[in-house]
Coordinates of C-alpha atoms in Angstrom, one line a residue:
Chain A
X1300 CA -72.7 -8.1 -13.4
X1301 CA -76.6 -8.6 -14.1
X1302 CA -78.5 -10.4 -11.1
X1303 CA -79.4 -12.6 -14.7
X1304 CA -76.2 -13.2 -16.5
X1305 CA -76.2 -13.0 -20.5
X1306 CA -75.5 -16.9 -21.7
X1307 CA -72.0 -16.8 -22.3
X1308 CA -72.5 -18.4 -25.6
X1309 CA -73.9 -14.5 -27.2
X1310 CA -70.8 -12.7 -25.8
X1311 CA -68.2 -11.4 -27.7
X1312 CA -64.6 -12.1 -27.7
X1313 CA -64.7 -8.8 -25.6
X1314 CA -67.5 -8.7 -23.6
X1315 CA -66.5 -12.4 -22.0
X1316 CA -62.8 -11.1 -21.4
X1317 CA -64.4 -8.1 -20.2
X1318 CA -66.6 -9.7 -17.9
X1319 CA -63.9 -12.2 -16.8
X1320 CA -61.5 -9.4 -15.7
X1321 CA -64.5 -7.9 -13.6
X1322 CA -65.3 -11.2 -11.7
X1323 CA -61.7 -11.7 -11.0
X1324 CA -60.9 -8.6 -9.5
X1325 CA -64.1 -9.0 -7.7
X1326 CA -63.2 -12.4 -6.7
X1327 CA -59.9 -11.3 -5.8
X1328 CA -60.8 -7.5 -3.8
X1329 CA -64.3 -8.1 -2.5
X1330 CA -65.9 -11.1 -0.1
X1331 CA -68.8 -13.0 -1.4
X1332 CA -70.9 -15.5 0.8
X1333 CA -69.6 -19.0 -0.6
X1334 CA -72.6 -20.1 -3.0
X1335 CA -72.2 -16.8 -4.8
X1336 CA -67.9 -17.7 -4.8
X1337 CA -69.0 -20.5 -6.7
X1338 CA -71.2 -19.3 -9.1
X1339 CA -68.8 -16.5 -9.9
X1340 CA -66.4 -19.0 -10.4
X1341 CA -68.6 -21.5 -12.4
X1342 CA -69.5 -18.2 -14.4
X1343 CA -65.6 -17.3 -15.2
X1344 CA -65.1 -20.6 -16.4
X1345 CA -67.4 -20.6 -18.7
X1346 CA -66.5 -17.3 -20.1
X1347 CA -62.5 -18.4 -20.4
X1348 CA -64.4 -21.7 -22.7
X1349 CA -66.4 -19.0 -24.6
X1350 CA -62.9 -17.0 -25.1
X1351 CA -60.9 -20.0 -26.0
X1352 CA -64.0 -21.5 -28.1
X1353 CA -64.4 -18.0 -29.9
X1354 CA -60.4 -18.2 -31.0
X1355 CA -60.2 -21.6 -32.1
X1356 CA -63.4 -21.2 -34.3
X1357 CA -62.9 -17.5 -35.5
X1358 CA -62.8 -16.6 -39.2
X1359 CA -61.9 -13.3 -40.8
X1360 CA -65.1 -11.8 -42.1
X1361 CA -64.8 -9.8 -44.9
X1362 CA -67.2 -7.3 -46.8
X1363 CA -67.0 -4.5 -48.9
X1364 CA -68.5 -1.3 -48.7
X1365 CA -69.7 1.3 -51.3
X1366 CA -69.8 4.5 -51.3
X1367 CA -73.6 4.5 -50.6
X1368 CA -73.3 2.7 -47.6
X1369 CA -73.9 -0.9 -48.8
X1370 CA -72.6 -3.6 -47.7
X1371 CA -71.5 -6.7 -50.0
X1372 CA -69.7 -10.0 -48.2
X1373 CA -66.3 -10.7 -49.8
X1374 CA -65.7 -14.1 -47.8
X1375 CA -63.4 -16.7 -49.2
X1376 CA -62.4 -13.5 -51.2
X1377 CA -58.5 -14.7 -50.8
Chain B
X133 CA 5.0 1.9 -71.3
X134 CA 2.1 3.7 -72.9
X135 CA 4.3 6.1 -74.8
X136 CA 2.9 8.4 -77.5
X137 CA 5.2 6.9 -80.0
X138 CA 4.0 2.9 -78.6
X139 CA 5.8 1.1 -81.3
X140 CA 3.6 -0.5 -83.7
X141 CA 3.4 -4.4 -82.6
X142 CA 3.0 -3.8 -79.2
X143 CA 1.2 -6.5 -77.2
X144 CA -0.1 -5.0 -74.0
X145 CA -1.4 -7.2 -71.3
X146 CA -5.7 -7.1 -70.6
X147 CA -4.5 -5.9 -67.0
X148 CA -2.7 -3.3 -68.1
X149 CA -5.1 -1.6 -71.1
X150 CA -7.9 -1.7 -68.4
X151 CA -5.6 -0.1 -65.7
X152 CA -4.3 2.9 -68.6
X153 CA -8.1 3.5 -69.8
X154 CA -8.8 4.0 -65.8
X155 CA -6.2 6.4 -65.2
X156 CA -7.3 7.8 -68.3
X157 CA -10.7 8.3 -66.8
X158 CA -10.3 8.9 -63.9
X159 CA -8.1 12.5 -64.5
X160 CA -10.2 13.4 -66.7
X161 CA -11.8 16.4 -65.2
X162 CA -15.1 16.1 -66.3
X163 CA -16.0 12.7 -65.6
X164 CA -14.8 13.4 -61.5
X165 CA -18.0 15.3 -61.0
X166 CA -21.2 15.2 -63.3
X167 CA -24.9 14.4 -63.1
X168 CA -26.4 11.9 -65.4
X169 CA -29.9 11.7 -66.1
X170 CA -31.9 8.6 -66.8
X171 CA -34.3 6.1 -65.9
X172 CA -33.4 3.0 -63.8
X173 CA -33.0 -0.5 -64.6
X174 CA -31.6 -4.3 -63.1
X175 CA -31.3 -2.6 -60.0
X176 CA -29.8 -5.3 -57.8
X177 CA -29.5 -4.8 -53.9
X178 CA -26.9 -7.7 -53.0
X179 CA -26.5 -8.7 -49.3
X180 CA -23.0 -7.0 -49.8
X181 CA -24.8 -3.7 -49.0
X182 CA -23.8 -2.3 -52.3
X183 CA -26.5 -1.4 -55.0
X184 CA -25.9 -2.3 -58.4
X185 CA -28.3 -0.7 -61.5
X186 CA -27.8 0.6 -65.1
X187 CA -28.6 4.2 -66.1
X188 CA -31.0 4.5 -69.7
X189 CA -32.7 5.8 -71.9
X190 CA -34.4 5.7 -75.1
X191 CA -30.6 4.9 -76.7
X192 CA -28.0 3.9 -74.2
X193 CA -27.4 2.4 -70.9
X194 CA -25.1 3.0 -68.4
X195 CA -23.7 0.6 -65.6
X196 CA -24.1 2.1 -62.0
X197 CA -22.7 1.2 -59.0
X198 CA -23.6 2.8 -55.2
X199 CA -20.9 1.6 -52.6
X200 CA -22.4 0.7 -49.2
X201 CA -21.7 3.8 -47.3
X202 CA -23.7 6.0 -49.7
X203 CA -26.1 3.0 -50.7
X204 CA -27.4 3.3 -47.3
X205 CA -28.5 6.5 -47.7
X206 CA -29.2 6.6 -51.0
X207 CA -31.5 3.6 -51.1
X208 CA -35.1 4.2 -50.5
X209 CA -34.8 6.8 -53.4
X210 CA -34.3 3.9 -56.1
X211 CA -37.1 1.8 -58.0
X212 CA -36.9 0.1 -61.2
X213 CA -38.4 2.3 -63.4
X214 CA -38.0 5.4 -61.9
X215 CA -36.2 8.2 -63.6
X216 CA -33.7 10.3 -61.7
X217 CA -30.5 12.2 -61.8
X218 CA -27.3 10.4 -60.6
X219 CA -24.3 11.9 -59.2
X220 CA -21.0 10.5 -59.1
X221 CA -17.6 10.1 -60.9
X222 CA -16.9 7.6 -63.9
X223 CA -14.2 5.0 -63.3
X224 CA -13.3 1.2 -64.9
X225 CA -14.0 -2.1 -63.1
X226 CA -10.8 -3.4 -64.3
X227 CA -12.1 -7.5 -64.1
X228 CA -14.9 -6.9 -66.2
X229 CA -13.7 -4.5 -68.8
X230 CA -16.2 -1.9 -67.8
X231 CA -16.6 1.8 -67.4
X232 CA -19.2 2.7 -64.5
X233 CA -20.7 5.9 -63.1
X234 CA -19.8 5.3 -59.5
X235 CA -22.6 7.2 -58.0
X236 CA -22.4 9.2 -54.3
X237 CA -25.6 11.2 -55.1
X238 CA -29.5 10.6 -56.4
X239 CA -32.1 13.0 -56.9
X240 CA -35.7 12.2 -58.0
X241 CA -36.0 13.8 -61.8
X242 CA -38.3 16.7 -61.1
X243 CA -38.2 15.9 -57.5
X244 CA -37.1 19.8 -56.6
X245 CA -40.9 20.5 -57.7
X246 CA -42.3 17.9 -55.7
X247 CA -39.8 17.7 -52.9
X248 CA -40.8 21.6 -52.1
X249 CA -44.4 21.6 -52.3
X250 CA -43.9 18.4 -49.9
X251 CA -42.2 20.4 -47.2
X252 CA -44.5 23.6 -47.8
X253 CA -47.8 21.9 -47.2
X254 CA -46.2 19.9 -44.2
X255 CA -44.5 22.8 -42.8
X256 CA -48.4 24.3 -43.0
X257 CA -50.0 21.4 -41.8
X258 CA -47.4 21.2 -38.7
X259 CA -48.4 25.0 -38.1
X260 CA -52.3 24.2 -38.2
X261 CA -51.5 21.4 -35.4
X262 CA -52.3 18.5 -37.6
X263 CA -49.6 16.3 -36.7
X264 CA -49.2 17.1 -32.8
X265 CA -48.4 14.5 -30.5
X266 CA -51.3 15.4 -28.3
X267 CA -53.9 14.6 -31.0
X268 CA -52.9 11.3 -31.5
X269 CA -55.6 8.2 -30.4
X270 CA -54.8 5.4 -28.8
X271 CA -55.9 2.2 -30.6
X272 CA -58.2 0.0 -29.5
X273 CA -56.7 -3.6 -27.6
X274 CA -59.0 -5.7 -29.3
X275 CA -60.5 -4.0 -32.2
X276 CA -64.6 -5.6 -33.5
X277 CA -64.6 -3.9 -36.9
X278 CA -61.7 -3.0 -38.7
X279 CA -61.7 -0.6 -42.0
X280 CA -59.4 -0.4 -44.9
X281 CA -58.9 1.9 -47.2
X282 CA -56.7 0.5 -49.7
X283 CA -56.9 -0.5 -53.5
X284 CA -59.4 -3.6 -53.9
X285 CA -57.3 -5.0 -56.4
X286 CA -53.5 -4.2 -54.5
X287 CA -51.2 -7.2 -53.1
X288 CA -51.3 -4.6 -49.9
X289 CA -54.9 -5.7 -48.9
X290 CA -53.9 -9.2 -49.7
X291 CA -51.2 -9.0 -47.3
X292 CA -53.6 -6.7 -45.2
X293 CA -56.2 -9.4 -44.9
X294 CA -53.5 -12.1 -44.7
X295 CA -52.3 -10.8 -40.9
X296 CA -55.0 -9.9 -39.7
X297 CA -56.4 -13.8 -40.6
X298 CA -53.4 -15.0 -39.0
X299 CA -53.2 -12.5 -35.8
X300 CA -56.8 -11.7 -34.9
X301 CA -59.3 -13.3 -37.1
X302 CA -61.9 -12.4 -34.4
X303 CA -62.3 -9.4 -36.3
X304 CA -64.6 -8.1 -38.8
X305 CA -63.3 -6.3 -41.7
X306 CA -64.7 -3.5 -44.2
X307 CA -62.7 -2.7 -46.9
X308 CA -63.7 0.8 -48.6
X309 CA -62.0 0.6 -51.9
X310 CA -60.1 3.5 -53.1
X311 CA -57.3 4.4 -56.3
X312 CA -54.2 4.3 -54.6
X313 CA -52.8 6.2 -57.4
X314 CA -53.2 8.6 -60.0
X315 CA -55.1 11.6 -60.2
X316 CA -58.5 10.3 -59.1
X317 CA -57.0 8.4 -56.0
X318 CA -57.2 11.6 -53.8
X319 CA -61.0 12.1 -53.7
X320 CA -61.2 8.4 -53.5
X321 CA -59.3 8.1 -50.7
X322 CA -61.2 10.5 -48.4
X323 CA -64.6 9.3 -49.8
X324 CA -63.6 5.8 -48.5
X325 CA -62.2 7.6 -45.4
X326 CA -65.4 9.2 -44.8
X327 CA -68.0 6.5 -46.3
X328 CA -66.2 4.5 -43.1
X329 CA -66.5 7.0 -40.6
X330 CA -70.4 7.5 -41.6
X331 CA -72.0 4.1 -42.2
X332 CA -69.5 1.4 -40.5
X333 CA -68.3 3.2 -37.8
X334 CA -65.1 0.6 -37.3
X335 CA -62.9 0.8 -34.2
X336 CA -59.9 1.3 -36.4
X337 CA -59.0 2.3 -39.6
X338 CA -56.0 1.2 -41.6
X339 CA -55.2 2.8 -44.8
X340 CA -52.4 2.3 -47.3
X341 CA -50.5 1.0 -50.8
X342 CA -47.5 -1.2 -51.4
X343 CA -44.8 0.1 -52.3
X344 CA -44.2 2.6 -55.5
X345 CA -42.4 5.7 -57.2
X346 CA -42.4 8.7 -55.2
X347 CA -45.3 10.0 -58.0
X348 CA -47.0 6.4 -57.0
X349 CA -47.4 7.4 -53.7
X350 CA -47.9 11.2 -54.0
X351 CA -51.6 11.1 -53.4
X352 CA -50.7 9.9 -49.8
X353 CA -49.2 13.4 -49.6
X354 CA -52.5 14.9 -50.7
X355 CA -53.7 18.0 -48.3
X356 CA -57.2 16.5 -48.9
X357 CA -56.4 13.0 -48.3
X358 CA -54.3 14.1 -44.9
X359 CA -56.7 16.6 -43.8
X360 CA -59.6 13.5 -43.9
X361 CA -56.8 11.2 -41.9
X362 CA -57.0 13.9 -39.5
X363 CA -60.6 14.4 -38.8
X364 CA -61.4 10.6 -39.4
X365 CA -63.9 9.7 -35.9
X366 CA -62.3 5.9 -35.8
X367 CA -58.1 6.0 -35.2
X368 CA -56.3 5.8 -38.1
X369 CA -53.0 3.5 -39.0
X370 CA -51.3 4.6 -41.6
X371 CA -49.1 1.7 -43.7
X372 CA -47.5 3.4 -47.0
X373 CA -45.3 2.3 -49.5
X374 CA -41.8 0.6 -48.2
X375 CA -40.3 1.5 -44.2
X376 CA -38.2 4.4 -45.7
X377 CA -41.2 5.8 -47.2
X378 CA -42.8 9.0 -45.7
X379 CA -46.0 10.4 -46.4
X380 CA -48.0 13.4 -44.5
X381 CA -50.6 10.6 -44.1
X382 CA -48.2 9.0 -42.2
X383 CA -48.0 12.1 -39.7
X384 CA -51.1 12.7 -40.0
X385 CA -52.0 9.5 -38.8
X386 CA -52.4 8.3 -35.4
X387 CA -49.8 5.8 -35.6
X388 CA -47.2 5.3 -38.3
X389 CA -46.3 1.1 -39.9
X390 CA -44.2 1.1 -41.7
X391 CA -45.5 -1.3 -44.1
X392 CA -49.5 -1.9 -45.2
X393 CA -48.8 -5.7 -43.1
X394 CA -47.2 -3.8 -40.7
X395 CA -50.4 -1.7 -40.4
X396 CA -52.3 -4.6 -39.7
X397 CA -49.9 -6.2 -37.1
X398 CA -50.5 -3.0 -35.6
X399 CA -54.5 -3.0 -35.3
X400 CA -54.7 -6.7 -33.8
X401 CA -53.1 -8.7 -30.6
X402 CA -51.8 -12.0 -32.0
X403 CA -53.8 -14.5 -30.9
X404 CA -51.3 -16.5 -29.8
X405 CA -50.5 -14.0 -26.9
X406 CA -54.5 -14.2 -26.4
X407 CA -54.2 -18.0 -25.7
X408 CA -51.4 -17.1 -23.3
X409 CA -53.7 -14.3 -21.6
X410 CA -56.8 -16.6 -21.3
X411 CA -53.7 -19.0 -19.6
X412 CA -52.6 -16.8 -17.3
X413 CA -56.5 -15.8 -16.6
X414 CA -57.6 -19.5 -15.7
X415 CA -54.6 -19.5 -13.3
X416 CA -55.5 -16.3 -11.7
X417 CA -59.2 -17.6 -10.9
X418 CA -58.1 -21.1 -9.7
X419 CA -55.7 -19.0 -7.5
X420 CA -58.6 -16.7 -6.3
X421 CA -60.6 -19.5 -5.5
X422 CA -58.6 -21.8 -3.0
X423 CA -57.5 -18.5 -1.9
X424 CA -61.3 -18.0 -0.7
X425 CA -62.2 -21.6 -0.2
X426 CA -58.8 -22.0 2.5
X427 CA -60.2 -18.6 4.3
X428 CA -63.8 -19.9 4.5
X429 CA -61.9 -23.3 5.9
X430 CA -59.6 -21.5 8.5
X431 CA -62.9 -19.4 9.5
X432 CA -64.8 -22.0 9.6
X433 CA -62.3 -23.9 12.4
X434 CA -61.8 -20.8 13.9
X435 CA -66.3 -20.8 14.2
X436 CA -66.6 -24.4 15.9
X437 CA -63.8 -23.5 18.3
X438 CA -66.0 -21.0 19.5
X439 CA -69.1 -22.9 19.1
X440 CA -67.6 -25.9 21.2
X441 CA -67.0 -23.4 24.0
X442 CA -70.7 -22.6 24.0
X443 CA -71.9 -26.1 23.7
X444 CA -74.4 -27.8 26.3
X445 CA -71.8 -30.5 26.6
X446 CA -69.2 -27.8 27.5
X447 CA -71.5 -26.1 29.7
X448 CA -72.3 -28.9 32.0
X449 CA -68.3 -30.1 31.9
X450 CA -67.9 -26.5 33.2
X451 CA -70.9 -27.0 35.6
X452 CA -69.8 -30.2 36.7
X453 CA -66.1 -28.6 37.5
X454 CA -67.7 -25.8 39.4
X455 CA -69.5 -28.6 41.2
X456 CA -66.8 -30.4 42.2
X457 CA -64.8 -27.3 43.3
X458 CA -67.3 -26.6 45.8
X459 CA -67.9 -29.6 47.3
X460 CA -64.2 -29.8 47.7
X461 CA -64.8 -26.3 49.3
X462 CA -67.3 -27.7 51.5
X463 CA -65.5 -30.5 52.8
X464 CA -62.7 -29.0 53.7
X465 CA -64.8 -26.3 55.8
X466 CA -66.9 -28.9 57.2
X467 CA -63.5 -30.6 58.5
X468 CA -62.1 -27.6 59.7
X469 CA -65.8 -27.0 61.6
X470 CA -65.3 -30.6 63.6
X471 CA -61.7 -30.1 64.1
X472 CA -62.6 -26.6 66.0
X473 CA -65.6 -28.3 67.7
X474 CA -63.4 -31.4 68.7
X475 CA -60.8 -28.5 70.3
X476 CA -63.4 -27.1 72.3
X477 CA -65.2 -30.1 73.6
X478 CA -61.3 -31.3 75.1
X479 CA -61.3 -27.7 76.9
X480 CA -64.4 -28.5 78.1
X481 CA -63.7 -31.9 79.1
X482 CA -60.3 -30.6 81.6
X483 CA -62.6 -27.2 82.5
X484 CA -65.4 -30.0 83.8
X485 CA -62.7 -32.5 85.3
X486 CA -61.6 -29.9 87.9
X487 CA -64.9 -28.9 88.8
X488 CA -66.0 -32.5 89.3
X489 CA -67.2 -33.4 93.5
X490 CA -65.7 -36.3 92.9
X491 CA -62.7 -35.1 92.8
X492 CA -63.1 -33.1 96.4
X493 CA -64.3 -36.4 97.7
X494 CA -61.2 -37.9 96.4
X495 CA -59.2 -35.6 98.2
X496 CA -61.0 -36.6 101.8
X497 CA -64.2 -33.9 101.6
X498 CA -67.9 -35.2 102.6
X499 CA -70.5 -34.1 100.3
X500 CA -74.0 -33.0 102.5
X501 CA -77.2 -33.6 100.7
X502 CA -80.8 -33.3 102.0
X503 CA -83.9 -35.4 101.1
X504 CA -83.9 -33.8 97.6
X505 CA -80.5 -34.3 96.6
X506 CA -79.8 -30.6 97.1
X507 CA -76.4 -29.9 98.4
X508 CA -76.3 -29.0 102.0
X509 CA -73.8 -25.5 102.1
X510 CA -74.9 -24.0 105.4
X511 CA -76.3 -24.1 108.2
X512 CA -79.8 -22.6 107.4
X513 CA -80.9 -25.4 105.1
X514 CA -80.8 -28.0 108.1
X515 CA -83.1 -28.3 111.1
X516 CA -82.1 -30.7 114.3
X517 CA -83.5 -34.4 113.0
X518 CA -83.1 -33.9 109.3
X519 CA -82.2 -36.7 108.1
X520 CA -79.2 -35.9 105.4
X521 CA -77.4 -37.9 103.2
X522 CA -73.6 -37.9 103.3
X523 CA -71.2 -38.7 100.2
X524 CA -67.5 -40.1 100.9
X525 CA -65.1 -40.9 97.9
X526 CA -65.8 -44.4 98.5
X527 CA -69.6 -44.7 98.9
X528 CA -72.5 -42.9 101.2
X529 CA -74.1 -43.2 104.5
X530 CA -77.3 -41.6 106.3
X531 CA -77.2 -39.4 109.1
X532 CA -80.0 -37.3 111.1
X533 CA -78.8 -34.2 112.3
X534 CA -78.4 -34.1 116.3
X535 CA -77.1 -30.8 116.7
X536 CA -76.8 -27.3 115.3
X537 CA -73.8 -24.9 116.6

């Protein structure tokens, strides 16, 4: 955990369930004095929103590449 | 009643023609046994288990039929289309009037060629190591970029892209288009397999075809194409043709679907069981947390305890006890002081009483005192004409002294 935490809204699906499994076995292995409990906690909530944000909103992005290496977006290519 | 001299006139039931032309065929020798070659056609896999299909070529068909034992087996070896060599013995289907090769034995037409350069280059490829267990990758839980190396234009990537929309759509996907088949799909394949590896880097790769004839998916068995499955740097799923489909790719690979959706049910958690996870997360923090906030409580009780018991308050209860235990102290030894001393003075008081003059006086005694009160006790402390004072018990009298013996 950085002493300044990365806004939860530029993590990744990964990196905020990541984060969240950290804090918790933190949270659940390791004592904390109580106003750093609570930001830990205030912190794992808001990565679980980010998490359940980043699933309801996700859609498949899809691209092409070539065989030099460039990219070209195919989405709504279904 | 089928005599050789049948008299002309005859009428012979339909039952009992079909069952003569059956026995008929079915003792003639050469129709127990034989291979027929052809390409086939309307083949129908009903949920009896049987398999149903008709034999042709260019002039003539034939009606098939593959009874479930042997269908079983015999299955993943038949597409419509695809020419082969049948084996079986020629009966009648007596209800519908028709002769049928009933068929216990299919061979790919040419397959021997195929079929053994198959098993040479994977009996090679098994030597070199390329299919161990202990080269195989795990694949990643929860993959960012996904590649695919498929045909651009196949139903496989539709279905491809379809899961992994529905499952995981958290994902990114690159598809590096390839031929899936024919003679240029080989060095397609591992340029897509490669063009991956170099500029997109994905966490997984999943390459495949629907299904196809065993030609369609021959590339698949390509030492090229399998060698580049091998070295790719990002895991590879493999997802070819139909589930009884095997390809080298498929060993090569580090994990074997079955189908190309398969594939991709294989590269992504269903995000259904990732709502459930973030459940059971939220539970296990709201579980950690009164866990620590009831601690801090009990510790925090447990504190003021011992902060009452170092308290100014507490501290002058405990002086004022401490207080009020000596005093108690002191009384008591201040009464047990005057109780002594009270003692005493009566043991004085009986010690005095006998030694009182009064009492001597009492008892008929004269007590002799000169001018100064001091008690006369013998002779030397009176001269003739003192005068002396005398004491009786019941009052006192003057005397002078008159004379000395």
């Amino acid at each position: 955990m950085a002493k300044t935490p990365t806004p939860v809204e530029s993590l990744s699906y990964e990196q905020a369930l990541g984060e969240l499994e950290i804090i918790l076995n933190s949270l659940e292995n390791e004592t904390h004095d109580l106003q750093r409990t609570m930001e830990l906690f205030e912190r794992s909530r808001a990565l679980i929103s980010r998490c359940q944000e980043l699933l309801d909103s996700a859609e498949l992005r899809v691209s092409q590449l070539s065989a030099n290496g460039e990219m070209t977006d195919l989405e709504g290519a279904d | 009643m089928f005599a050789s001299s049948a008299a002309p006139g005859q009428v012979y039931s339909v039952s009992d023609l079909n069952a003569y032309i059956r026995a008929l065929l079915e003792g003639n020798e050469n129709l127990m046994s034989i291979w027929v070659a052809g390409e086939v056609s309307n083949l129908a896999r009903p949920v009896s288990g049987h398999i149903y299909f008709t034999l042709k070529d260019s002039a003539a068909s034939l009606r098939c039929v593959i009874w479930r034992d042997q269908a079983r087996r015999l299955s993943a070896l038949l597409r419509d289309g695809m020419a082969v060599e049948a084996h079986g013995a020629v009966s009648v289907y007596e209800q519908g009037g028709q002769y049928q090769l009933y068929v216990d034995g299919v061979r790919v037409a040419g397959e021997g060629l195929l079929y053994q350069e198959f098993l040479r280059l994977k009996a090679a490829l098994e030597e070199e190591g390329l299919f161990d267990e202990a080269r195989k990758r795990p694949l990643p839980e929860l993959p960012r970029t996904i590649g695919l190396v498929t045909s651009s234009t196949g139903a496989a990537l539709q279905d491809m892209l379809n899961t992994l929309r529905a499952r995981y759509p958290l994902a990114r996907v690159v598809l590096s288009p390839a031929a899936v088949q024919g003679e240029a799909a080989p060095a397609q394949l591992v340029a897509a397999l490669e063009a991956l590896n170099r500029f997109v880097r994905p966490d997984v790769i999943i390459i495949g075809r629907g299904g196809g004839s065993l030609e369609d998916l021959w590339p698949f068995n390509d030492e090229r194409v399998v060698r580049a499955v091998s070295a790719s740097r990002a895991p590879v799923i493999s997802g070819v043709g139909h589930e009884t489909d095997f390809t080298l790719v498929d060993f090569a690979a580090d994990v074997r679907a079955p189908t190309p959706t398969g594939a991709a049910v294989l590269a992504v958690p269903d995000r259904a069981d990732l709502y459930e996870l973030l459940g059971f997360r939220r539970l296990r923090l709201e579980q950690a947390i009164s866990d620590l906030l009831a601690d801090r409580r009990a510790r925090l009780r447990e504190f003021s305890h011992r902060l009452g018991a170092v308290s100014p308050a507490w501290q002058v209860r405990q002086g004022m006890q401490r207080l009020d235990d000596l005093s108690l102290r002191l009384y008591a030894g201040v009464r047990a002081f005057l109780r002594a001393e009270k003692a005493r003075l009566a043991s004085y008081t009986g010690r005095l009483a006998s030694l009182d003059p009064g009492q001597v006086l009492r008892r008929g005694y004269a007590l002799v005192q000169d001018q100064q009160g001091r008690q006369v006790g013998s002779l030397g402390q009176v001269k003739l004409g003192q005068h002396v004072r005398v004491s009786l018990k019941d009052g006192a009298f003057g005397a002078d002294v008159t004379e000395i013996e």
